[in-house]
Amino acid sequence: MDDLDKFFSKTKNEKGDSANASYYHIVNPSTNIAVVGAEMTHSFFTNVNTITVGTQHALDPLTTIKVRANNAGKASALIQHEWRPKSLFTISGEMDTKSIDKSPKVGLALALKP
């Protein structure tokens, strides 16, 4: 994205059953220390709105933490480290805060680029 510190977009998916609107704001553009974002999705088929709020924080130039939560009770987080140029190691987790009896999901990912 250019030097803009704010981004707003709205989209409609190919099937036409939902519409999205999102907002993106970099709190400190010189260091990309914190990013705050929000998204609203409306499903025409079920007439349900979902609002998601998230943030991103760069621990250092190679390590990033991302957290998001929505009004349906889903919360997720990840930590991502770039250990080689364009090669990423990611640990992520997600849980449904409204269904404590369901076990949380945990994932590991390794993306390698030559």
mmCIF file with all atom_site columns, C-alpha atoms in Angstrom:
data_model
loop_
_atom_site.group_PDB
_atom_site.id
_atom_site.type_symbol
_atom_site.label_atom_id
_atom_site.label_alt_id
_atom_site.label_comp_id
_atom_site.label_asym_id
_atom_site.label_entity_id
_atom_site.label_seq_id
_atom_site.pdbx_PDB_ins_code
_atom_site.Cartn_x
_atom_site.Cartn_y
_atom_site.Cartn_z
_atom_site.occupancy
_atom_site.B_iso_or_equiv
_atom_site.pdbx_formal_charge
_atom_site.auth_seq_id
_atom_site.auth_comp_id
_atom_site.auth_asym_id
_atom_site.auth_atom_id
_atom_site.pdbx_PDB_model_num
ATOM 1   C CA . MET A 1 1   ? 0.000   0.000   0.000  1.00 0.00 ? 1   MET A CA 1
ATOM 2   C CA . ASP A 1 2   ? 1.268   3.488   -0.784 1.00 0.00 ? 2   ASP A CA 1
ATOM 3   C CA . ASP A 1 3   ? 2.121   6.034   1.894  1.00 0.00 ? 3   ASP A CA 1
ATOM 4   C CA . LEU A 1 4   ? -1.515  6.113   2.968  1.00 0.00 ? 4   LEU A CA 1
ATOM 5   C CA . ASP A 1 5   ? -1.978  5.228   6.607  1.00 0.00 ? 5   ASP A CA 1
ATOM 6   C CA . LYS A 1 6   ? -5.680  4.456   6.199  1.00 0.00 ? 6   LYS A CA 1
ATOM 7   C CA . PHE A 1 7   ? -7.415  2.021   3.913  1.00 0.00 ? 7   PHE A CA 1
ATOM 8   C CA . PHE A 1 8   ? -11.110 1.413   3.401  1.00 0.00 ? 8   PHE A CA 1
ATOM 9   C CA . SER A 1 9   ? -12.559 -1.080  0.997  1.00 0.00 ? 9   SER A CA 1
ATOM 10  C CA . LYS A 1 10  ? -15.806 -2.770  0.255  1.00 0.00 ? 10  LYS A CA 1
ATOM 11  C CA . THR A 1 11  ? -16.308 -5.866  -1.837 1.00 0.00 ? 11  THR A CA 1
ATOM 12  C CA . LYS A 1 12  ? -19.042 -8.193  -2.937 1.00 0.00 ? 12  LYS A CA 1
ATOM 13  C CA . ASN A 1 13  ? -18.144 -11.828 -3.462 1.00 0.00 ? 13  ASN A CA 1
ATOM 14  C CA . GLU A 1 14  ? -18.676 -13.667 -6.753 1.00 0.00 ? 14  GLU A CA 1
ATOM 15  C CA . LYS A 1 15  ? -21.867 -15.453 -5.702 1.00 0.00 ? 15  LYS A CA 1
ATOM 16  C CA . GLY A 1 16  ? -23.455 -12.242 -4.464 1.00 0.00 ? 16  GLY A CA 1
ATOM 17  C CA . ASP A 1 17  ? -24.480 -13.735 -1.113 1.00 0.00 ? 17  ASP A CA 1
ATOM 18  C CA . SER A 1 18  ? -22.357 -11.461 1.097  1.00 0.00 ? 18  SER A CA 1
ATOM 19  C CA . ALA A 1 19  ? -20.750 -8.025  1.198  1.00 0.00 ? 19  ALA A CA 1
ATOM 20  C CA . ASN A 1 20  ? -17.604 -6.952  3.089  1.00 0.00 ? 20  ASN A CA 1
ATOM 21  C CA . ALA A 1 21  ? -16.363 -3.587  4.275  1.00 0.00 ? 21  ALA A CA 1
ATOM 22  C CA . SER A 1 22  ? -12.967 -3.180  5.931  1.00 0.00 ? 22  SER A CA 1
ATOM 23  C CA . TYR A 1 23  ? -10.833 -0.482  7.534  1.00 0.00 ? 23  TYR A CA 1
ATOM 24  C CA . TYR A 1 24  ? -7.072  -0.603  8.002  1.00 0.00 ? 24  TYR A CA 1
ATOM 25  C CA . HIS A 1 25  ? -4.934  1.878   9.927  1.00 0.00 ? 25  HIS A CA 1
ATOM 26  C CA . ILE A 1 26  ? -1.178  1.908   10.606 1.00 0.00 ? 26  ILE A CA 1
ATOM 27  C CA . VAL A 1 27  ? -0.605  3.565   13.969 1.00 0.00 ? 27  VAL A CA 1
ATOM 28  C CA . ASN A 1 28  ? 3.110   4.281   13.442 1.00 0.00 ? 28  ASN A CA 1
ATOM 29  C CA . PRO A 1 29  ? 3.970   4.211   9.695  1.00 0.00 ? 29  PRO A CA 1
ATOM 30  C CA . SER A 1 30  ? 7.737   4.711   10.120 1.00 0.00 ? 30  SER A CA 1
ATOM 31  C CA . THR A 1 31  ? 8.179   1.503   12.132 1.00 0.00 ? 31  THR A CA 1
ATOM 32  C CA . ASN A 1 32  ? 4.909   -0.363  11.340 1.00 0.00 ? 32  ASN A CA 1
ATOM 33  C CA . ILE A 1 33  ? 4.694   -1.028  15.071 1.00 0.00 ? 33  ILE A CA 1
ATOM 34  C CA . ALA A 1 34  ? 0.934   -1.470  15.319 1.00 0.00 ? 34  ALA A CA 1
ATOM 35  C CA . VAL A 1 35  ? -1.797  -2.023  12.780 1.00 0.00 ? 35  VAL A CA 1
ATOM 36  C CA . VAL A 1 36  ? -5.475  -1.930  13.638 1.00 0.00 ? 36  VAL A CA 1
ATOM 37  C CA . GLY A 1 37  ? -8.123  -3.312  11.337 1.00 0.00 ? 37  GLY A CA 1
ATOM 38  C CA . ALA A 1 38  ? -11.838 -3.976  11.313 1.00 0.00 ? 38  ALA A CA 1
ATOM 39  C CA . GLU A 1 39  ? -14.088 -5.834  8.920  1.00 0.00 ? 39  GLU A CA 1
ATOM 40  C CA . MET A 1 40  ? -17.836 -6.170  8.657  1.00 0.00 ? 40  MET A CA 1
ATOM 41  C CA . THR A 1 41  ? -19.435 -8.915  6.597  1.00 0.00 ? 41  THR A CA 1
ATOM 42  C CA . HIS A 1 42  ? -23.134 -9.146  5.837  1.00 0.00 ? 42  HIS A CA 1
ATOM 43  C CA . SER A 1 43  ? -24.599 -12.386 4.514  1.00 0.00 ? 43  SER A CA 1
ATOM 44  C CA . PHE A 1 44  ? -27.715 -11.810 2.433  1.00 0.00 ? 44  PHE A CA 1
ATOM 45  C CA . PHE A 1 45  ? -28.613 -15.511 2.541  1.00 0.00 ? 45  PHE A CA 1
ATOM 46  C CA . THR A 1 46  ? -28.668 -15.806 6.368  1.00 0.00 ? 46  THR A CA 1
ATOM 47  C CA . ASN A 1 47  ? -29.100 -12.062 7.123  1.00 0.00 ? 47  ASN A CA 1
ATOM 48  C CA . VAL A 1 48  ? -26.218 -12.251 9.630  1.00 0.00 ? 48  VAL A CA 1
ATOM 49  C CA . ASN A 1 49  ? -23.620 -9.542  10.258 1.00 0.00 ? 49  ASN A CA 1
ATOM 50  C CA . THR A 1 50  ? -20.125 -10.458 11.447 1.00 0.00 ? 50  THR A CA 1
ATOM 51  C CA . ILE A 1 51  ? -17.775 -7.817  12.836 1.00 0.00 ? 51  ILE A CA 1
ATOM 52  C CA . THR A 1 52  ? -14.091 -8.682  13.210 1.00 0.00 ? 52  THR A CA 1
ATOM 53  C CA . VAL A 1 53  ? -11.477 -6.497  14.909 1.00 0.00 ? 53  VAL A CA 1
ATOM 54  C CA . GLY A 1 54  ? -7.771  -7.241  14.805 1.00 0.00 ? 54  GLY A CA 1
ATOM 55  C CA . THR A 1 55  ? -4.352  -5.849  15.477 1.00 0.00 ? 55  THR A CA 1
ATOM 56  C CA . GLN A 1 56  ? -0.799  -6.580  14.387 1.00 0.00 ? 56  GLN A CA 1
ATOM 57  C CA . HIS A 1 57  ? 2.419   -5.727  16.179 1.00 0.00 ? 57  HIS A CA 1
ATOM 58  C CA . ALA A 1 58  ? 5.974   -6.071  14.880 1.00 0.00 ? 58  ALA A CA 1
ATOM 59  C CA . LEU A 1 59  ? 8.198   -7.337  17.704 1.00 0.00 ? 59  LEU A CA 1
ATOM 60  C CA . ASP A 1 60  ? 11.241  -6.787  15.515 1.00 0.00 ? 60  ASP A CA 1
ATOM 61  C CA . PRO A 1 61  ? 11.766  -6.479  11.737 1.00 0.00 ? 61  PRO A CA 1
ATOM 62  C CA . LEU A 1 62  ? 11.444  -10.273 11.346 1.00 0.00 ? 62  LEU A CA 1
ATOM 63  C CA . THR A 1 63  ? 8.771   -11.236 13.912 1.00 0.00 ? 63  THR A CA 1
ATOM 64  C CA . THR A 1 64  ? 5.091   -10.278 13.892 1.00 0.00 ? 64  THR A CA 1
ATOM 65  C CA . ILE A 1 65  ? 2.182   -11.024 16.237 1.00 0.00 ? 65  ILE A CA 1
ATOM 66  C CA . LYS A 1 66  ? -1.418  -10.839 14.994 1.00 0.00 ? 66  LYS A CA 1
ATOM 67  C CA . VAL A 1 67  ? -4.615  -11.119 17.063 1.00 0.00 ? 67  VAL A CA 1
ATOM 68  C CA . ARG A 1 68  ? -8.263  -10.925 16.000 1.00 0.00 ? 68  ARG A CA 1
ATOM 69  C CA . ALA A 1 69  ? -11.718 -11.539 17.460 1.00 0.00 ? 69  ALA A CA 1
ATOM 70  C CA . ASN A 1 70  ? -15.255 -11.362 16.131 1.00 0.00 ? 70  ASN A CA 1
ATOM 71  C CA . ASN A 1 71  ? -18.733 -10.884 17.554 1.00 0.00 ? 71  ASN A CA 1
ATOM 72  C CA . ALA A 1 72  ? -19.498 -14.618 17.117 1.00 0.00 ? 72  ALA A CA 1
ATOM 73  C CA . GLY A 1 73  ? -16.948 -15.407 19.852 1.00 0.00 ? 73  GLY A CA 1
ATOM 74  C CA . LYS A 1 74  ? -14.067 -16.624 17.674 1.00 0.00 ? 74  LYS A CA 1
ATOM 75  C CA . ALA A 1 75  ? -10.633 -15.438 18.769 1.00 0.00 ? 75  ALA A CA 1
ATOM 76  C CA . SER A 1 76  ? -7.367  -16.235 17.045 1.00 0.00 ? 76  SER A CA 1
ATOM 77  C CA . ALA A 1 77  ? -3.707  -15.310 17.289 1.00 0.00 ? 77  ALA A CA 1
ATOM 78  C CA . LEU A 1 78  ? -0.474  -16.066 15.502 1.00 0.00 ? 78  LEU A CA 1
ATOM 79  C CA . ILE A 1 79  ? 3.207   -15.372 15.731 1.00 0.00 ? 79  ILE A CA 1
ATOM 80  C CA . GLN A 1 80  ? 5.183   -15.340 12.501 1.00 0.00 ? 80  GLN A CA 1
ATOM 81  C CA . HIS A 1 81  ? 8.951   -15.215 12.063 1.00 0.00 ? 81  HIS A CA 1
ATOM 82  C CA . GLU A 1 82  ? 10.831  -14.673 8.788  1.00 0.00 ? 82  GLU A CA 1
ATOM 83  C CA . TRP A 1 83  ? 13.945  -16.759 9.339  1.00 0.00 ? 83  TRP A CA 1
ATOM 84  C CA . ARG A 1 84  ? 15.204  -16.383 5.746  1.00 0.00 ? 84  ARG A CA 1
ATOM 85  C CA . PRO A 1 85  ? 14.131  -13.872 3.097  1.00 0.00 ? 85  PRO A CA 1
ATOM 86  C CA . LYS A 1 86  ? 10.512  -14.750 2.170  1.00 0.00 ? 86  LYS A CA 1
ATOM 87  C CA . SER A 1 87  ? 10.627  -17.949 4.269  1.00 0.00 ? 87  SER A CA 1
ATOM 88  C CA . LEU A 1 88  ? 8.202   -17.885 7.193  1.00 0.00 ? 88  LEU A CA 1
ATOM 89  C CA . PHE A 1 89  ? 7.595   -20.023 10.278 1.00 0.00 ? 89  PHE A CA 1
ATOM 90  C CA . THR A 1 90  ? 4.137   -19.517 11.822 1.00 0.00 ? 90  THR A CA 1
ATOM 91  C CA . ILE A 1 91  ? 2.437   -20.785 14.986 1.00 0.00 ? 91  ILE A CA 1
ATOM 92  C CA . SER A 1 92  ? -1.288  -20.041 15.212 1.00 0.00 ? 92  SER A CA 1
ATOM 93  C CA . GLY A 1 93  ? -4.260  -20.794 17.419 1.00 0.00 ? 93  GLY A CA 1
ATOM 94  C CA . GLU A 1 94  ? -8.008  -20.281 17.365 1.00 0.00 ? 94  GLU A CA 1
ATOM 95  C CA . MET A 1 95  ? -10.750 -20.831 19.895 1.00 0.00 ? 95  MET A CA 1
ATOM 96  C CA . ASP A 1 96  ? -14.486 -20.348 20.179 1.00 0.00 ? 96  ASP A CA 1
ATOM 97  C CA . THR A 1 97  ? -15.025 -18.399 23.389 1.00 0.00 ? 97  THR A CA 1
ATOM 98  C CA . LYS A 1 98  ? -18.750 -19.176 23.398 1.00 0.00 ? 98  LYS A CA 1
ATOM 99  C CA . SER A 1 99  ? -18.176 -22.967 23.284 1.00 0.00 ? 99  SER A CA 1
ATOM 100 C CA . ILE A 1 100 ? -15.598 -23.725 25.951 1.00 0.00 ? 100 ILE A CA 1
ATOM 101 C CA . ASP A 1 101 ? -16.261 -27.469 25.556 1.00 0.00 ? 101 ASP A CA 1
ATOM 102 C CA . LYS A 1 102 ? -14.741 -27.385 22.034 1.00 0.00 ? 102 LYS A CA 1
ATOM 103 C CA . SER A 1 103 ? -10.975 -27.763 21.986 1.00 0.00 ? 103 SER A CA 1
ATOM 104 C CA . PRO A 1 104 ? -8.958  -24.909 20.537 1.00 0.00 ? 104 PRO A CA 1
ATOM 105 C CA . LYS A 1 105 ? -7.215  -25.317 17.194 1.00 0.00 ? 105 LYS A CA 1
ATOM 106 C CA . VAL A 1 106 ? -3.433  -24.990 16.976 1.00 0.00 ? 106 VAL A CA 1
ATOM 107 C CA . GLY A 1 107 ? -1.405  -24.892 13.793 1.00 0.00 ? 107 GLY A CA 1
ATOM 108 C CA . LEU A 1 108 ? 2.166   -24.799 12.572 1.00 0.00 ? 108 LEU A CA 1
ATOM 109 C CA . ALA A 1 109 ? 3.161   -23.622 9.116  1.00 0.00 ? 109 ALA A CA 1
ATOM 110 C CA . LEU A 1 110 ? 6.423   -23.378 7.238  1.00 0.00 ? 110 LEU A CA 1
ATOM 111 C CA . ALA A 1 111 ? 6.498   -21.429 3.976  1.00 0.00 ? 111 ALA A CA 1
ATOM 112 C CA . LEU A 1 112 ? 9.736   -21.725 1.994  1.00 0.00 ? 112 LEU A CA 1
ATOM 113 C CA . LYS A 1 113 ? 10.733  -19.559 -0.964 1.00 0.00 ? 113 LYS A CA 1
ATOM 114 C CA . PRO A 1 114 ? 13.992  -20.149 -2.842 1.00 0.00 ? 114 PRO A CA 1
#
